Amino acid sequence: MLLEAYASAKQDEIHTDVLLQARQACYKARDAFYSCLEKHSDKKPTEIGSVGLLYPTECKPSREDYVKNCRVSWVKHFDRQYCKTKRTQRLLDDKETRRGV
């Protein structure tokens, strides 16, 4: 009964952060942040993002824009995805250097 009352009260609410324009702004900010990470990959990471992601100070403005434009759950998801991809790439690169390829 309580759930029904909540659902009927929230029925007309539109979450504008999941509409097309907001998603595109989020993706653009995300891509800008991750390209900054790639560009400054030679610098020592000093800032801490979500899920243990480390990034250099030079990327702090793009990180703030990214966090501002995306839902917190999306930021965590994208950060996990990025860390997983980087970890996999590092493992693959390490295997190739061991083989002498």
Short mmCIF file of N, CA and C in Angstrom, two decimals:
data_model
loop_
_atom_site.label_atom_id
_atom_site.label_comp_id
_atom_site.label_asym_id
_atom_site.label_seq_id
_atom_site.Cartn_x
_atom_site.Cartn_y
_atom_site.Cartn_z
N MET A 1 0.83 -1.18 0.00
CA MET A 1 0.00 0.00 0.00
C MET A 1 0.88 1.25 0.00
N LEU A 2 1.91 1.26 0.78
CA LEU A 2 2.82 2.39 0.83
C LEU A 2 3.51 2.59 -0.51
N LEU A 3 3.91 1.49 -1.13
CA LEU A 3 4.56 1.54 -2.44
C LEU A 3 3.62 2.12 -3.50
N GLU A 4 2.37 1.75 -3.45
CA GLU A 4 1.38 2.27 -4.40
C GLU A 4 1.20 3.77 -4.22
N ALA A 5 1.19 4.24 -3.00
CA ALA A 5 1.05 5.67 -2.72
C ALA A 5 2.26 6.43 -3.25
N TYR A 6 3.44 5.86 -3.06
CA TYR A 6 4.68 6.49 -3.57
C TYR A 6 4.68 6.52 -5.09
N ALA A 7 4.29 5.41 -5.70
CA ALA A 7 4.29 5.32 -7.16
C ALA A 7 3.30 6.30 -7.77
N SER A 8 2.15 6.45 -7.18
CA SER A 8 1.16 7.37 -7.73
C SER A 8 1.60 8.83 -7.55
N ALA A 9 2.33 9.12 -6.50
CA ALA A 9 2.81 10.48 -6.27
C ALA A 9 3.93 10.83 -7.24
N LYS A 10 4.75 9.86 -7.62
CA LYS A 10 5.91 10.09 -8.49
C LYS A 10 5.62 9.79 -9.96
N GLN A 11 4.38 9.53 -10.31
CA GLN A 11 4.03 9.09 -11.64
C GLN A 11 4.34 10.13 -12.72
N ASP A 12 4.11 11.40 -12.44
CA ASP A 12 4.28 12.45 -13.44
C ASP A 12 5.68 13.06 -13.43
N GLU A 13 6.56 12.58 -12.58
CA GLU A 13 7.91 13.14 -12.47
C GLU A 13 8.77 12.66 -13.64
N ILE A 14 9.43 13.60 -14.30
CA ILE A 14 10.31 13.27 -15.42
C ILE A 14 11.75 13.47 -14.96
N HIS A 15 12.55 12.44 -15.13
CA HIS A 15 13.97 12.52 -14.78
C HIS A 15 14.71 13.10 -15.98
N THR A 16 15.01 14.38 -15.91
CA THR A 16 15.62 15.06 -17.06
C THR A 16 17.05 14.62 -17.31
N ASP A 17 17.71 14.01 -16.32
CA ASP A 17 19.10 13.59 -16.51
C ASP A 17 19.24 12.35 -17.37
N VAL A 18 18.14 11.68 -17.71
CA VAL A 18 18.22 10.52 -18.59
C VAL A 18 17.67 10.80 -19.99
N LEU A 19 17.26 12.02 -20.23
CA LEU A 19 16.79 12.38 -21.57
C LEU A 19 17.98 12.50 -22.51
N LEU A 20 17.71 12.48 -23.81
CA LEU A 20 18.74 12.43 -24.83
C LEU A 20 19.80 13.52 -24.69
N GLN A 21 19.39 14.77 -24.53
CA GLN A 21 20.36 15.87 -24.45
C GLN A 21 21.26 15.73 -23.22
N ALA A 22 20.69 15.33 -22.11
CA ALA A 22 21.48 15.17 -20.88
C ALA A 22 22.45 14.00 -21.02
N ARG A 23 22.00 12.91 -21.65
CA ARG A 23 22.89 11.76 -21.86
C ARG A 23 24.04 12.14 -22.78
N GLN A 24 23.74 12.89 -23.83
CA GLN A 24 24.79 13.31 -24.76
C GLN A 24 25.80 14.21 -24.07
N ALA A 25 25.33 15.11 -23.20
CA ALA A 25 26.23 15.98 -22.44
C ALA A 25 27.10 15.15 -21.50
N CYS A 26 26.52 14.13 -20.91
CA CYS A 26 27.26 13.23 -20.03
C CYS A 26 28.34 12.50 -20.81
N TYR A 27 27.98 11.93 -21.94
CA TYR A 27 28.94 11.18 -22.75
C TYR A 27 30.07 12.07 -23.24
N LYS A 28 29.74 13.30 -23.60
CA LYS A 28 30.77 14.24 -24.07
C LYS A 28 31.74 14.57 -22.94
N ALA A 29 31.22 14.82 -21.74
CA ALA A 29 32.07 15.12 -20.58
C ALA A 29 32.91 13.90 -20.20
N ARG A 30 32.31 12.72 -20.27
CA ARG A 30 33.04 11.48 -19.97
C ARG A 30 34.19 11.28 -20.95
N ASP A 31 33.90 11.45 -22.23
CA ASP A 31 34.94 11.25 -23.25
C ASP A 31 36.06 12.27 -23.10
N ALA A 32 35.71 13.51 -22.74
CA ALA A 32 36.73 14.54 -22.52
C ALA A 32 37.63 14.17 -21.34
N PHE A 33 37.04 13.66 -20.28
CA PHE A 33 37.82 13.27 -19.11
C PHE A 33 38.75 12.11 -19.42
N TYR A 34 38.24 11.08 -20.07
CA TYR A 34 39.08 9.92 -20.38
C TYR A 34 40.14 10.23 -21.42
N SER A 35 39.87 11.15 -22.34
CA SER A 35 40.92 11.55 -23.28
C SER A 35 42.00 12.35 -22.55
N CYS A 36 41.61 13.12 -21.54
CA CYS A 36 42.58 13.82 -20.71
C CYS A 36 43.45 12.82 -19.96
N LEU A 37 42.85 11.75 -19.45
CA LEU A 37 43.62 10.71 -18.77
C LEU A 37 44.65 10.09 -19.71
N GLU A 38 44.24 9.82 -20.93
CA GLU A 38 45.16 9.22 -21.91
C GLU A 38 46.27 10.21 -22.27
N LYS A 39 45.90 11.47 -22.41
CA LYS A 39 46.86 12.51 -22.80
C LYS A 39 47.92 12.71 -21.72
N HIS A 40 47.50 12.66 -20.47
CA HIS A 40 48.40 12.91 -19.34
C HIS A 40 48.77 11.61 -18.62
N SER A 41 48.80 10.50 -19.33
CA SER A 41 49.09 9.21 -18.69
C SER A 41 50.52 9.12 -18.17
N ASP A 42 51.40 9.98 -18.68
CA ASP A 42 52.79 9.95 -18.22
C ASP A 42 52.99 10.67 -16.89
N LYS A 43 51.99 11.44 -16.47
CA LYS A 43 52.11 12.20 -15.22
C LYS A 43 51.62 11.38 -14.04
N LYS A 44 52.14 11.70 -12.87
CA LYS A 44 51.78 10.96 -11.65
C LYS A 44 50.35 11.33 -11.23
N PRO A 45 49.49 10.32 -11.06
CA PRO A 45 48.12 10.61 -10.60
C PRO A 45 48.11 11.02 -9.13
N THR A 46 47.46 12.13 -8.86
CA THR A 46 47.42 12.64 -7.48
C THR A 46 46.00 12.78 -6.95
N GLU A 47 45.01 12.73 -7.83
CA GLU A 47 43.61 12.89 -7.42
C GLU A 47 42.94 11.52 -7.41
N ILE A 48 41.94 11.37 -6.54
CA ILE A 48 41.23 10.10 -6.43
C ILE A 48 39.78 10.29 -6.87
N GLY A 49 39.35 9.46 -7.82
CA GLY A 49 37.97 9.45 -8.27
C GLY A 49 37.22 8.32 -7.60
N SER A 50 36.08 7.99 -8.15
CA SER A 50 35.31 6.88 -7.59
C SER A 50 35.96 5.55 -7.93
N VAL A 51 35.61 4.53 -7.21
CA VAL A 51 36.08 3.15 -7.35
C VAL A 51 37.59 3.03 -7.50
N GLY A 52 38.34 3.92 -6.84
CA GLY A 52 39.79 3.82 -6.84
C GLY A 52 40.49 4.36 -8.06
N LEU A 53 39.78 5.03 -8.93
CA LEU A 53 40.40 5.62 -10.14
C LEU A 53 41.29 6.78 -9.74
N LEU A 54 42.53 6.75 -10.17
CA LEU A 54 43.48 7.83 -9.90
C LEU A 54 43.70 8.63 -11.17
N TYR A 55 43.81 9.95 -11.03
CA TYR A 55 44.03 10.79 -12.20
C TYR A 55 44.90 11.99 -11.83
N PRO A 56 45.61 12.56 -12.82
CA PRO A 56 46.49 13.70 -12.55
C PRO A 56 45.71 14.99 -12.33
N THR A 57 46.35 15.94 -11.69
CA THR A 57 45.72 17.23 -11.38
C THR A 57 45.27 17.96 -12.64
N GLU A 58 45.98 17.76 -13.74
CA GLU A 58 45.62 18.43 -14.99
C GLU A 58 44.23 18.06 -15.48
N CYS A 59 43.73 16.92 -15.06
CA CYS A 59 42.41 16.46 -15.49
C CYS A 59 41.29 16.82 -14.51
N LYS A 60 41.63 17.55 -13.46
CA LYS A 60 40.63 17.87 -12.44
C LYS A 60 39.45 18.68 -12.99
N PRO A 61 39.67 19.71 -13.85
CA PRO A 61 38.51 20.44 -14.39
C PRO A 61 37.59 19.55 -15.23
N SER A 62 38.17 18.68 -16.04
CA SER A 62 37.33 17.82 -16.86
C SER A 62 36.61 16.78 -16.00
N ARG A 63 37.24 16.36 -14.90
CA ARG A 63 36.59 15.43 -13.97
C ARG A 63 35.38 16.09 -13.31
N GLU A 64 35.55 17.35 -12.89
CA GLU A 64 34.45 18.07 -12.26
C GLU A 64 33.28 18.23 -13.23
N ASP A 65 33.59 18.53 -14.49
CA ASP A 65 32.54 18.66 -15.51
C ASP A 65 31.85 17.31 -15.73
N TYR A 66 32.62 16.26 -15.74
CA TYR A 66 32.10 14.89 -15.91
C TYR A 66 31.15 14.54 -14.77
N VAL A 67 31.57 14.79 -13.55
CA VAL A 67 30.74 14.47 -12.38
C VAL A 67 29.48 15.34 -12.35
N LYS A 68 29.61 16.58 -12.80
CA LYS A 68 28.47 17.50 -12.81
C LYS A 68 27.42 17.07 -13.84
N ASN A 69 27.86 16.56 -14.98
CA ASN A 69 26.94 16.24 -16.07
C ASN A 69 26.37 14.83 -16.04
N CYS A 70 26.91 13.96 -15.21
CA CYS A 70 26.45 12.56 -15.19
C CYS A 70 25.91 12.18 -13.81
N ARG A 71 25.01 11.23 -13.81
CA ARG A 71 24.52 10.68 -12.55
C ARG A 71 25.68 9.99 -11.82
N VAL A 72 25.63 9.97 -10.52
CA VAL A 72 26.68 9.35 -9.71
C VAL A 72 26.83 7.87 -10.08
N SER A 73 25.71 7.19 -10.25
CA SER A 73 25.77 5.76 -10.60
C SER A 73 26.42 5.56 -11.97
N TRP A 74 26.22 6.49 -12.90
CA TRP A 74 26.84 6.39 -14.22
C TRP A 74 28.34 6.61 -14.12
N VAL A 75 28.74 7.59 -13.30
CA VAL A 75 30.18 7.88 -13.12
C VAL A 75 30.88 6.64 -12.57
N LYS A 76 30.29 6.02 -11.56
CA LYS A 76 30.87 4.81 -10.99
C LYS A 76 30.95 3.70 -12.03
N HIS A 77 29.89 3.54 -12.80
CA HIS A 77 29.87 2.51 -13.84
C HIS A 77 30.96 2.74 -14.88
N PHE A 78 31.05 3.96 -15.39
CA PHE A 78 32.04 4.28 -16.42
C PHE A 78 33.46 4.16 -15.87
N ASP A 79 33.65 4.56 -14.61
CA ASP A 79 34.98 4.44 -13.99
C ASP A 79 35.38 2.97 -13.83
N ARG A 80 34.44 2.14 -13.39
CA ARG A 80 34.73 0.71 -13.28
C ARG A 80 35.08 0.11 -14.65
N GLN A 81 34.30 0.50 -15.64
CA GLN A 81 34.52 0.01 -16.99
C GLN A 81 35.90 0.42 -17.50
N TYR A 82 36.28 1.67 -17.27
CA TYR A 82 37.58 2.17 -17.70
C TYR A 82 38.72 1.43 -16.99
N CYS A 83 38.59 1.26 -15.67
CA CYS A 83 39.62 0.55 -14.90
C CYS A 83 39.75 -0.90 -15.36
N LYS A 84 38.63 -1.54 -15.62
CA LYS A 84 38.66 -2.93 -16.07
C LYS A 84 39.35 -3.03 -17.42
N THR A 85 39.04 -2.14 -18.33
CA THR A 85 39.66 -2.14 -19.66
C THR A 85 41.16 -1.91 -19.56
N LYS A 86 41.57 -0.94 -18.73
CA LYS A 86 42.99 -0.66 -18.56
C LYS A 86 43.73 -1.83 -17.93
N ARG A 87 43.10 -2.46 -16.94
CA ARG A 87 43.73 -3.61 -16.27
C ARG A 87 43.90 -4.77 -17.27
N THR A 88 42.87 -5.01 -18.07
CA THR A 88 42.95 -6.07 -19.07
C THR A 88 44.04 -5.76 -20.09
N GLN A 89 44.10 -4.52 -20.53
CA GLN A 89 45.12 -4.13 -21.51
C GLN A 89 46.53 -4.28 -20.93
N ARG A 90 46.67 -3.91 -19.67
CA ARG A 90 47.97 -4.05 -19.00
C ARG A 90 48.39 -5.52 -18.91
N LEU A 91 47.44 -6.39 -18.58
CA LEU A 91 47.73 -7.82 -18.51
C LEU A 91 48.11 -8.38 -19.87
N LEU A 92 47.39 -7.97 -20.90
CA LEU A 92 47.70 -8.44 -22.26
C LEU A 92 49.07 -7.94 -22.71
N ASP A 93 49.36 -6.68 -22.42
CA ASP A 93 50.66 -6.12 -22.79
C ASP A 93 51.79 -6.84 -22.05
N ASP A 94 51.55 -7.17 -20.78
CA ASP A 94 52.55 -7.85 -19.97
C ASP A 94 52.83 -9.25 -20.52
N LYS A 95 51.78 -9.96 -20.94
CA LYS A 95 51.96 -11.29 -21.51
C LYS A 95 52.77 -11.23 -22.80
N GLU A 96 52.53 -10.22 -23.62
CA GLU A 96 53.26 -10.10 -24.88
C GLU A 96 54.75 -9.82 -24.65
N THR A 97 55.06 -9.01 -23.64
CA THR A 97 56.46 -8.71 -23.37
C THR A 97 57.17 -9.93 -22.78
N ARG A 98 56.47 -10.76 -22.05
CA ARG A 98 57.07 -11.97 -21.51
C ARG A 98 57.40 -12.98 -22.61
N ARG A 99 56.51 -13.03 -23.61
CA ARG A 99 56.72 -13.97 -24.71
C ARG A 99 57.82 -13.49 -25.65
N GLY A 100 58.10 -12.22 -25.62
CA GLY A 100 59.11 -11.66 -26.52
C GLY A 100 58.56 -11.37 -27.89
N VAL A 101 57.25 -11.16 -27.96
CA VAL A 101 56.60 -10.87 -29.25
C VAL A 101 56.84 -9.44 -29.63
#
